CSV table of C-alpha atoms in Angstrom, one decimal:
chain,number,residue,atom,x,y,z
K,282,MET,CA,26.9,-53.1,58.3
K,283,ARG,CA,25.3,-49.9,59.9
K,284,ALA,CA,22.5,-52.1,61.3
K,285,ALA,CA,24.9,-54.5,62.8
K,286,LEU,CA,27.0,-51.6,64.3
K,287,TRP,CA,23.9,-49.9,65.9
K,288,LEU,CA,22.6,-53.1,67.3
K,289,ALA,CA,25.9,-53.9,68.7
K,290,LEU,CA,26.1,-50.4,70.4
K,291,LEU,CA,22.6,-50.9,71.6
K,292,SER,CA,23.5,-54.2,73.1
K,293,ALA,CA,26.4,-52.6,74.9
K,294,LEU,CA,24.4,-49.8,76.5
K,295,VAL,CA,21.1,-51.3,77.2
K,296,PRO,CA,20.7,-53.9,79.9
K,297,SER,CA,19.0,-57.2,78.9
K,298,MET,CA,20.0,-57.1,75.3
K,299,PRO,CA,21.1,-60.2,73.4
K,300,GLY,CA,24.3,-61.1,75.1
K,301,GLN,CA,22.6,-61.3,78.5
K,302,ARG,CA,19.1,-62.2,77.6
K,303,LYS,CA,19.3,-65.9,77.9
K,304,ASP,CA,20.3,-65.6,81.6
K,305,LEU,CA,17.4,-63.2,82.4
K,306,PRO,CA,13.9,-64.2,83.1
K,307,PRO,CA,11.5,-63.1,80.3
K,308,PRO,CA,10.5,-59.5,80.8
K,309,ASN,CA,7.1,-59.5,82.6
K,310,ASN,CA,6.6,-56.2,84.3
K,311,ASP,CA,3.5,-54.1,83.5
K,312,GLN,CA,5.1,-51.7,81.2
K,313,VAL,CA,6.6,-54.5,79.0
K,314,GLN,CA,3.1,-56.2,79.0
K,315,THR,CA,1.4,-52.9,78.0
K,316,VAL,CA,3.8,-52.5,75.1
K,317,ARG,CA,3.6,-56.0,74.1
K,318,ALA,CA,-0.3,-55.8,74.0
K,319,ALA,CA,0.0,-52.5,72.2
K,320,LEU,CA,2.2,-54.2,69.5
K,321,ALA,CA,-0.3,-57.0,69.2
K,322,GLU,CA,-3.2,-54.6,68.7
K,323,VAL,CA,-1.2,-52.4,66.2
K,324,SER,CA,-0.2,-55.5,64.2
K,325,LYS,CA,-4.0,-56.1,63.7
K,326,GLY,CA,-4.5,-52.6,62.6
K,327,LEU,CA,-6.2,-51.5,65.8
K,328,TYR,CA,-5.6,-49.4,68.9
K,329,THR,CA,-7.9,-49.3,71.9
K,330,SER,CA,-8.5,-46.2,74.0
K,331,TRP,CA,-7.1,-48.2,77.0
K,332,THR,CA,-3.8,-49.0,75.4
K,333,GLU,CA,-3.6,-45.5,74.1
K,334,LYS,CA,-4.1,-44.2,77.7
K,335,GLU,CA,-1.6,-46.5,79.1
K,336,LEU,CA,1.0,-45.7,76.4
K,337,ALA,CA,0.4,-41.9,76.8
K,338,ARG,CA,1.5,-42.3,80.5
K,339,LEU,CA,4.8,-44.2,79.7
K,340,GLY,CA,6.6,-41.8,77.4
K,341,ASP,CA,10.2,-42.9,77.0
K,342,ALA,CA,9.6,-46.0,79.0
K,343,SER,CA,7.8,-47.4,76.0
K,344,SER,CA,10.9,-47.4,74.1
K,345,VAL,CA,12.7,-49.2,76.9
K,346,SER,CA,10.1,-51.9,76.7
K,347,LEU,CA,10.4,-52.0,72.9
K,348,THR,CA,14.0,-52.5,73.3
K,349,LYS,CA,13.5,-55.4,75.5
K,350,LEU,CA,10.8,-56.9,73.3
K,351,PHE,CA,12.9,-56.5,70.2
K,352,ALA,CA,16.2,-57.7,71.8
K,353,GLY,CA,17.9,-60.3,69.6
K,354,LYS,CA,15.2,-60.1,67.0
K,355,GLU,CA,16.0,-59.4,63.3
K,356,LEU,CA,13.7,-56.4,62.9
K,357,THR,CA,11.4,-56.3,59.8
K,358,PRO,CA,9.9,-53.2,58.3
K,359,SER,CA,6.6,-54.2,60.0
K,360,ASP,CA,8.3,-54.2,63.4
K,361,VAL,CA,9.6,-50.6,62.8
K,362,ASP,CA,6.2,-49.6,61.4
K,363,HIS,CA,4.4,-50.8,64.6
K,364,ALA,CA,7.1,-49.3,66.8
K,365,LEU,CA,6.6,-46.0,65.3
K,366,VAL,CA,2.9,-46.1,66.1
K,367,ILE,CA,3.7,-47.1,69.6
K,368,ILE,CA,6.2,-44.2,69.9
K,369,GLY,CA,3.7,-41.7,68.5
K,370,LEU,CA,1.1,-42.7,71.0
K,371,SER,CA,3.6,-42.7,73.9
K,372,PHE,CA,4.5,-39.0,73.3
K,373,ALA,CA,1.0,-37.8,72.1
K,374,SER,CA,0.4,-35.9,75.4
K,375,PRO,CA,3.7,-35.3,77.2
K,376,GLU,CA,1.9,-33.7,80.3
K,377,LEU,CA,0.3,-37.1,80.9
K,378,ILE,CA,3.6,-39.0,81.2
K,379,GLN,CA,3.8,-40.0,84.8
K,380,ASP,CA,7.5,-40.2,85.4
K,381,SER,CA,9.0,-36.7,84.6
K,382,SER,CA,12.2,-38.3,83.4
K,383,ASP,CA,10.3,-40.3,80.7
K,384,ARG,CA,9.2,-37.0,79.2
K,385,GLN,CA,12.6,-36.8,77.6
K,386,PRO,CA,12.8,-39.3,74.6
K,387,ARG,CA,16.4,-40.2,75.3
K,388,THR,CA,15.9,-44.0,74.7
K,389,THR,CA,13.4,-43.3,72.0
K,390,MET,CA,16.0,-41.3,70.1
K,391,PHE,CA,18.4,-44.1,70.5
K,392,LEU,CA,16.0,-46.6,69.1
K,393,LEU,CA,15.1,-44.3,66.2
K,394,LYS,CA,18.9,-44.2,65.4
K,395,SER,CA,19.0,-48.0,65.4
K,396,PHE,CA,16.0,-48.1,63.1
K,397,GLU,CA,17.5,-45.6,60.7
K,398,ALA,CA,20.5,-48.0,60.3
K,399,LEU,CA,18.2,-50.8,59.0
K,400,PRO,CA,17.6,-51.4,55.3
K,401,LEU,CA,14.2,-49.8,55.0
K,402,ASP,CA,12.5,-48.1,52.1
K,403,THR,CA,12.4,-44.3,51.7
K,404,THR,CA,8.8,-43.9,53.0
K,405,MET,CA,9.8,-45.7,56.3
K,406,LYS,CA,12.9,-43.7,56.6
K,407,GLN,CA,10.9,-40.5,56.2
K,408,ARG,CA,8.6,-41.6,58.9
K,409,ILE,CA,11.4,-42.2,61.2
K,410,ALA,CA,12.8,-38.8,60.4
K,411,LYS,CA,9.4,-37.1,61.0
K,412,THR,CA,9.1,-38.9,64.4
K,413,ARG,CA,12.5,-37.6,65.4
K,414,GLU,CA,11.6,-34.1,64.3
K,415,MET,CA,8.4,-34.4,66.4
K,416,LEU,CA,10.3,-35.5,69.5
K,417,LEU,CA,13.5,-33.3,69.3
K,418,PRO,CA,11.9,-30.3,71.0
K,419,MET,CA,11.1,-32.6,74.0
K,420,LEU,CA,14.8,-33.2,74.6
K,421,SER,CA,16.7,-31.0,77.2
K,422,SER,CA,19.4,-28.9,75.8
K,423,ALA,CA,21.9,-31.3,77.3
K,424,ALA,CA,20.3,-34.3,75.8
K,425,LYS,CA,20.2,-32.5,72.5
K,426,LYS,CA,23.9,-32.2,72.6
K,427,ASP,CA,24.3,-35.9,73.4
K,428,ASN,CA,21.9,-36.7,70.5
K,429,ALA,CA,24.0,-34.5,68.1
K,430,SER,CA,27.2,-36.2,69.3
K,431,LEU,CA,25.6,-39.5,68.7
K,432,THR,CA,24.6,-38.4,65.2
K,433,ARG,CA,28.1,-37.2,64.4
K,434,GLY,CA,29.7,-40.3,65.7
K,435,ALA,CA,27.4,-42.4,63.5
K,436,ALA,CA,28.2,-40.3,60.5
K,437,GLN,CA,31.9,-40.8,61.2
K,438,GLN,CA,31.5,-44.6,61.4
K,439,ASP,CA,29.8,-44.6,58.1
U,90,MET,CA,-13.0,-28.4,117.8
U,91,LYS,CA,-14.7,-25.4,116.1
U,92,SER,CA,-16.1,-23.6,119.0
U,93,THR,CA,-17.2,-23.8,122.6
U,94,THR,CA,-19.6,-21.9,124.9
U,95,ALA,CA,-20.9,-22.5,128.4
U,96,THR,CA,-23.7,-24.6,126.9
U,97,SER,CA,-22.4,-26.0,123.5
U,98,LEU,CA,-19.5,-27.7,122.0
U,99,VAL,CA,-19.1,-27.6,118.2
U,100,VAL,CA,-16.8,-30.2,116.5
U,101,ASP,CA,-16.0,-31.5,113.0
U,102,LEU,CA,-15.8,-35.2,112.9
U,103,ALA,CA,-14.2,-37.0,109.9
U,104,VAL,CA,-15.6,-40.5,109.0
U,105,ALA,CA,-12.8,-43.0,108.5
U,106,ALA,CA,-12.5,-44.6,105.1
U,107,ASN,CA,-13.2,-48.0,106.7
U,108,ALA,CA,-16.3,-46.9,108.7
U,109,THR,CA,-19.2,-49.3,108.9
U,110,ALA,CA,-21.6,-48.6,105.9
U,111,GLY,CA,-25.1,-47.4,106.7
U,112,ASN,CA,-26.5,-46.0,110.0
U,113,ASN,CA,-24.0,-45.4,112.8
U,114,THR,CA,-24.6,-44.0,116.1
U,115,LEU,CA,-22.8,-41.0,117.7
U,116,THR,CA,-22.9,-40.7,121.4
U,117,VAL,CA,-22.1,-37.5,123.3
U,118,HIS,CA,-21.3,-38.0,127.0
U,119,SER,CA,-21.2,-35.1,129.5
U,120,SER,CA,-19.5,-35.9,132.8
U,121,GLY,CA,-21.0,-32.9,134.6
U,122,SER,CA,-23.6,-33.2,137.4
U,123,PRO,CA,-25.8,-34.8,136.7
U,124,PRO,CA,-24.0,-36.7,133.9
U,125,GLN,CA,-25.9,-36.8,130.6
U,126,THR,CA,-25.8,-38.8,127.4
U,127,ALA,CA,-27.3,-37.9,124.0
U,128,THR,CA,-27.2,-40.0,120.8
U,129,THR,CA,-27.8,-39.3,117.2
U,130,THR,CA,-27.4,-41.2,114.0
U,131,PHE,CA,-25.5,-40.6,110.8
U,132,PHE,CA,-25.4,-42.4,107.5
U,133,VAL,CA,-22.1,-43.6,106.1
U,134,GLN,CA,-22.3,-43.8,102.3
U,135,VAL,CA,-20.2,-46.3,100.3
U,136,PRO,CA,-19.8,-46.4,96.5
U,137,THR,CA,-22.1,-49.0,95.2
U,138,LYS,CA,-23.2,-48.2,91.9
U,139,LEU,CA,-22.5,-46.0,88.8
U,140,SER,CA,-25.2,-44.4,86.8
U,141,VAL,CA,-24.6,-43.2,83.3
U,142,LEU,CA,-25.3,-39.4,83.1
U,143,SER,CA,-24.3,-38.8,79.5
U,144,ILE,CA,-22.6,-40.4,76.5
U,145,ALA,CA,-20.9,-38.2,73.8
U,146,VAL,CA,-19.3,-39.6,70.5
U,147,LEU,CA,-15.9,-38.1,70.2
U,148,PRO,CA,-15.3,-36.6,66.7
U,149,THR,CA,-12.6,-37.7,64.3
U,150,GLY,CA,-9.6,-35.3,64.6
U,151,THR,CA,-6.0,-34.8,65.7
U,152,SER,CA,-6.5,-32.0,68.2
U,153,GLY,CA,-8.8,-31.0,71.0
U,154,ASP,CA,-11.1,-33.8,72.3
U,155,TYR,CA,-11.0,-36.1,69.3
U,156,GLY,CA,-11.8,-39.8,68.9
U,157,CYS,CA,-10.3,-41.7,66.1
U,158,GLN,CA,-7.6,-40.0,64.0
U,159,PRO,CA,-8.2,-39.7,60.2
U,160,THR,CA,-4.9,-41.4,59.4
U,161,ILE,CA,-2.0,-42.9,61.3
U,162,PRO,CA,0.4,-40.0,62.0
U,163,ASN,CA,3.2,-39.6,59.3
U,164,THR,CA,1.4,-42.2,57.1
U,165,GLY,CA,-1.4,-42.0,54.6
U,166,ILE,CA,-3.1,-45.0,56.2
U,167,LEU,CA,-6.7,-44.3,57.1
U,168,SER,CA,-7.4,-45.1,60.7
U,169,ASP,CA,-10.9,-43.7,61.1
U,170,TYR,CA,-12.7,-47.0,61.5
U,171,GLY,CA,-14.4,-47.5,64.9
U,172,ILE,CA,-15.6,-45.3,67.6
U,173,MET,CA,-14.5,-43.5,70.8
U,174,ILE,CA,-16.9,-42.1,73.3
U,175,ASP,CA,-17.0,-39.9,76.5
U,176,ILE,CA,-19.0,-41.5,79.2
U,177,LYS,CA,-20.1,-39.3,82.3
U,178,TYR,CA,-20.8,-41.4,85.4
U,179,GLN,CA,-22.4,-40.5,88.7
U,180,VAL,CA,-21.3,-42.4,91.8
U,181,LEU,CA,-24.2,-43.7,93.9
U,182,ASP,CA,-24.5,-45.1,97.4
U,183,GLN,CA,-26.0,-48.3,98.8
U,184,GLN,CA,-29.4,-47.0,99.6
U,185,THR,CA,-32.4,-48.7,97.9
U,186,GLN,CA,-35.3,-46.9,99.5
U,187,PRO,CA,-36.4,-44.6,98.0
U,188,GLN,CA,-33.3,-45.0,95.6
U,189,PRO,CA,-29.5,-44.8,95.5
U,190,GLN,CA,-28.3,-41.4,96.4
U,191,PRO,CA,-25.3,-39.4,94.8
U,192,ILE,CA,-22.1,-39.4,96.8
U,193,MET,CA,-21.1,-35.9,96.6
U,194,SER,CA,-17.4,-36.1,97.3
U,195,THR,CA,-14.2,-35.1,95.4
U,196,GLY,CA,-12.1,-37.6,97.1
U,197,MET,CA,-12.8,-40.7,95.0
U,198,ILE,CA,-10.3,-42.0,92.4
U,199,PRO,CA,-11.9,-44.0,89.5
U,200,HIS,CA,-9.8,-46.9,88.7
U,201,GLU,CA,-10.2,-49.6,86.0
U,202,HIS,CA,-9.1,-53.2,85.5
U,203,ILE,CA,-9.1,-54.1,81.7
U,204,VAL,CA,-9.2,-57.6,80.1
U,205,HIS,CA,-8.1,-57.0,76.6
U,206,ALA,CA,-9.3,-58.9,73.5
U,207,ASP,CA,-6.1,-61.2,73.6
U,208,GLY,CA,-6.9,-62.1,77.3
U,209,THR,CA,-4.1,-59.9,78.8
U,210,SER,CA,-5.1,-57.5,81.6
U,211,SER,CA,-4.0,-54.2,82.8
U,212,ASP,CA,-4.9,-51.8,85.7
U,213,GLY,CA,-4.7,-48.0,85.9
U,214,ASN,CA,-6.5,-44.9,86.9
U,215,ILE,CA,-9.3,-43.8,84.5
U,216,GLY,CA,-8.2,-40.2,84.5
U,217,PRO,CA,-6.6,-38.0,83.5
U,218,SER,CA,-6.4,-38.7,79.8
U,219,ARG,CA,-5.9,-36.5,76.8
U,220,ILE,CA,-9.7,-35.7,76.9
U,221,SER,CA,-10.2,-32.4,78.8
U,222,THR,CA,-13.3,-33.6,80.7
U,223,THR,CA,-11.3,-36.2,82.6
U,224,SER,CA,-9.5,-35.9,85.9
U,225,LEU,CA,-7.9,-38.1,88.6
U,226,THR,CA,-10.8,-37.8,91.1
U,227,THR,CA,-14.5,-37.3,91.0
U,228,ASP,CA,-15.9,-33.8,91.0
U,229,SER,CA,-17.7,-32.1,93.9
U,230,SER,CA,-21.0,-33.7,92.8
U,231,GLY,CA,-19.4,-37.3,92.8
U,232,ALA,CA,-19.4,-37.5,89.0
U,233,PHE,CA,-16.5,-38.3,86.6
U,234,HIS,CA,-15.8,-38.8,82.9
U,235,ASP,CA,-14.3,-42.0,81.3
U,236,ALA,CA,-12.9,-40.9,78.0
U,237,PRO,CA,-11.8,-41.9,75.5
U,238,VAL,CA,-13.5,-45.3,75.5
U,239,GLY,CA,-13.4,-47.3,72.3
U,240,VAL,CA,-11.3,-48.8,69.5
U,241,CYS,CA,-10.1,-47.3,66.3
U,242,GLY,CA,-8.7,-49.2,63.4
U,243,THR,CA,-7.4,-49.2,59.8
U,244,ASP,CA,-10.1,-51.6,58.6
U,245,THR,CA,-13.5,-53.2,59.7
U,246,PHE,CA,-13.2,-55.2,63.0
U,247,SER,CA,-15.2,-56.5,65.9
U,248,VAL,CA,-13.7,-57.0,69.4
U,249,SER,CA,-14.7,-57.6,73.0
U,250,ILE,CA,-13.0,-55.9,75.9
U,251,SER,CA,-14.2,-56.0,79.5
U,252,GLN,CA,-13.7,-53.2,81.9
U,253,ASP,CA,-14.2,-53.4,85.8
U,254,ILE,CA,-14.5,-49.9,87.4
U,255,SER,CA,-13.6,-49.5,91.0
U,256,LEU,CA,-13.6,-46.4,93.2
U,257,ILE,CA,-10.6,-45.9,95.5
U,258,VAL,CA,-11.3,-44.0,98.8
U,259,GLY,CA,-8.4,-43.7,101.0
U,260,ASN,CA,-7.1,-47.2,101.5
U,261,ALA,CA,-10.4,-48.9,100.5
U,262,SER,CA,-11.4,-49.9,96.9
U,263,PHE,CA,-15.0,-50.6,95.9
U,264,THR,CA,-15.5,-52.4,92.6
U,265,ILE,CA,-18.9,-51.3,91.4
U,266,ARG,CA,-19.3,-51.8,87.7
U,267,HIS,CA,-18.5,-54.4,85.0
U,268,ASN,CA,-18.7,-53.2,81.4
U,269,PRO,CA,-18.5,-56.1,78.9
U,270,PHE,CA,-17.8,-54.0,75.8
U,271,SER,CA,-18.5,-55.1,72.3
U,272,ILE,CA,-16.9,-52.6,69.7
U,273,SER,CA,-17.0,-52.9,66.0
U,274,SER,CA,-16.7,-51.1,62.7
U,275,THR,CA,-18.4,-51.8,59.5
U,276,GLY,CA,-16.7,-49.1,57.5
U,277,LEU,CA,-14.8,-45.9,57.4
U,278,GLY,CA,-16.1,-43.3,59.8
U,279,HIS,CA,-18.4,-45.8,61.3
U,280,GLY,CA,-18.4,-47.7,64.6
U,281,SER,CA,-20.5,-48.9,67.4
U,282,ILE,CA,-20.0,-49.7,71.1
U,283,THR,CA,-22.2,-51.3,73.8
U,284,ASN,CA,-21.9,-53.0,77.1
U,285,GLY,CA,-25.3,-54.6,76.5
U,286,SER,CA,-27.2,-52.4,78.9
U,287,ASP,CA,-26.9,-48.7,79.6
U,288,VAL,CA,-23.9,-47.8,77.3
U,289,SER,CA,-24.6,-47.8,73.7
U,290,ALA,CA,-23.4,-45.4,70.9
U,291,MET,CA,-22.8,-45.5,67.2
U,292,ARG,CA,-21.7,-43.2,64.4
C-alpha cells in the first residue's frame, strides 16, 4: 500500500511518469543515456572510470533520469540496489557537479523515499537509510524542512 | 600596441585559433618616404599528437586519489577487481623534422568521446575529475592528466572501451588520439589495462 501511495505521489509530481509516458517520446537525452549505460554496467557488477566521471558531474540530475527510466516499472530489489550505486557515484564529489542546483539532492531524497516504501529486506532498507544520511548534509536548510515535512506526511499516511 | 619610439613600434599580435598551420608570413609596411616593407615568418603550432609522459596505477581506497574501492559503499560487496590509472600526456605539434615539439599553452581543453562496451557513446571534458592531478585545461607546459582511467568490478571481467581524445582550442577541435582500451581482471586486487601501444599497466 505504501509503495503504491509513493509511486502515485511520484507520478503526480514528476513529469513523464506512468500516466503521461505513452504520449512522450522515449527519453533520449545525454543524461538519461548516461544513467542507462551506468545501470547496465552496474547490473554486470562493473563501473568504468568514464561512467563514474559522468555521474559525478550530474548529481541530482541522475535521480531525475533514474525516475524516467524506472517510470511504470515494478521495481525489484536489484533495481534499488543498482540505483543506490548510481546515487552514490553521483554525489561522490559534490564540487564536480556542473549545475549548482543539482548539488542539492532534492529529487534523490524523493526517490529514496519511494524506495523506502517498497517491500525490501532489512539490509537494503539500511542501505537506503545510510544513503539518506550521507546526502542530508547537502540539502539546504529550506530543503531539509521540506524533506522533514515529507517524512511527517508519509508517517501520517501510514 | 606596447610601445613606440621614433624608430620602432612594438606590438603584441594574437594568432587566431583558425590560423593556417605551419609557416606564416608577417609583413610590416611603412608608408614613410621612402616606403619600406619588411617580412618575417612565424610558425603556427596545431595539436597533432599526444605523447605519454607517465602512467601511475591508482591505489585501492576511498579517499584521496584512489582507484578501485575495496567494497561498494554501504555494502560488504568486494569491488576491488580491476584497475584505474592516471595517464599524463604532453600535447605535441605537427612538426616531423627534427621531431614534434610541445605546445606550451594553457588554453587547450582535453575532451573525450567514449564508445562503451555496450556500443553506446558519450562525450565530455576529460577534467576535472575526483583525481587531484586533473584540470579543465592543459598546464603551462601543454601537459594534462587523464584520470581515473579504467574499470572496477565485483568479479573477474574483460571489457573493451574506446576513447578518442580531442583538444579544443577556441572554436576549433583537433582529434589527435584513439585509445582502444582492453581492460580486464583475473582476481581481487588485480587488473590490467592496455591500448595496444604506449599505454599499459597492471597490478
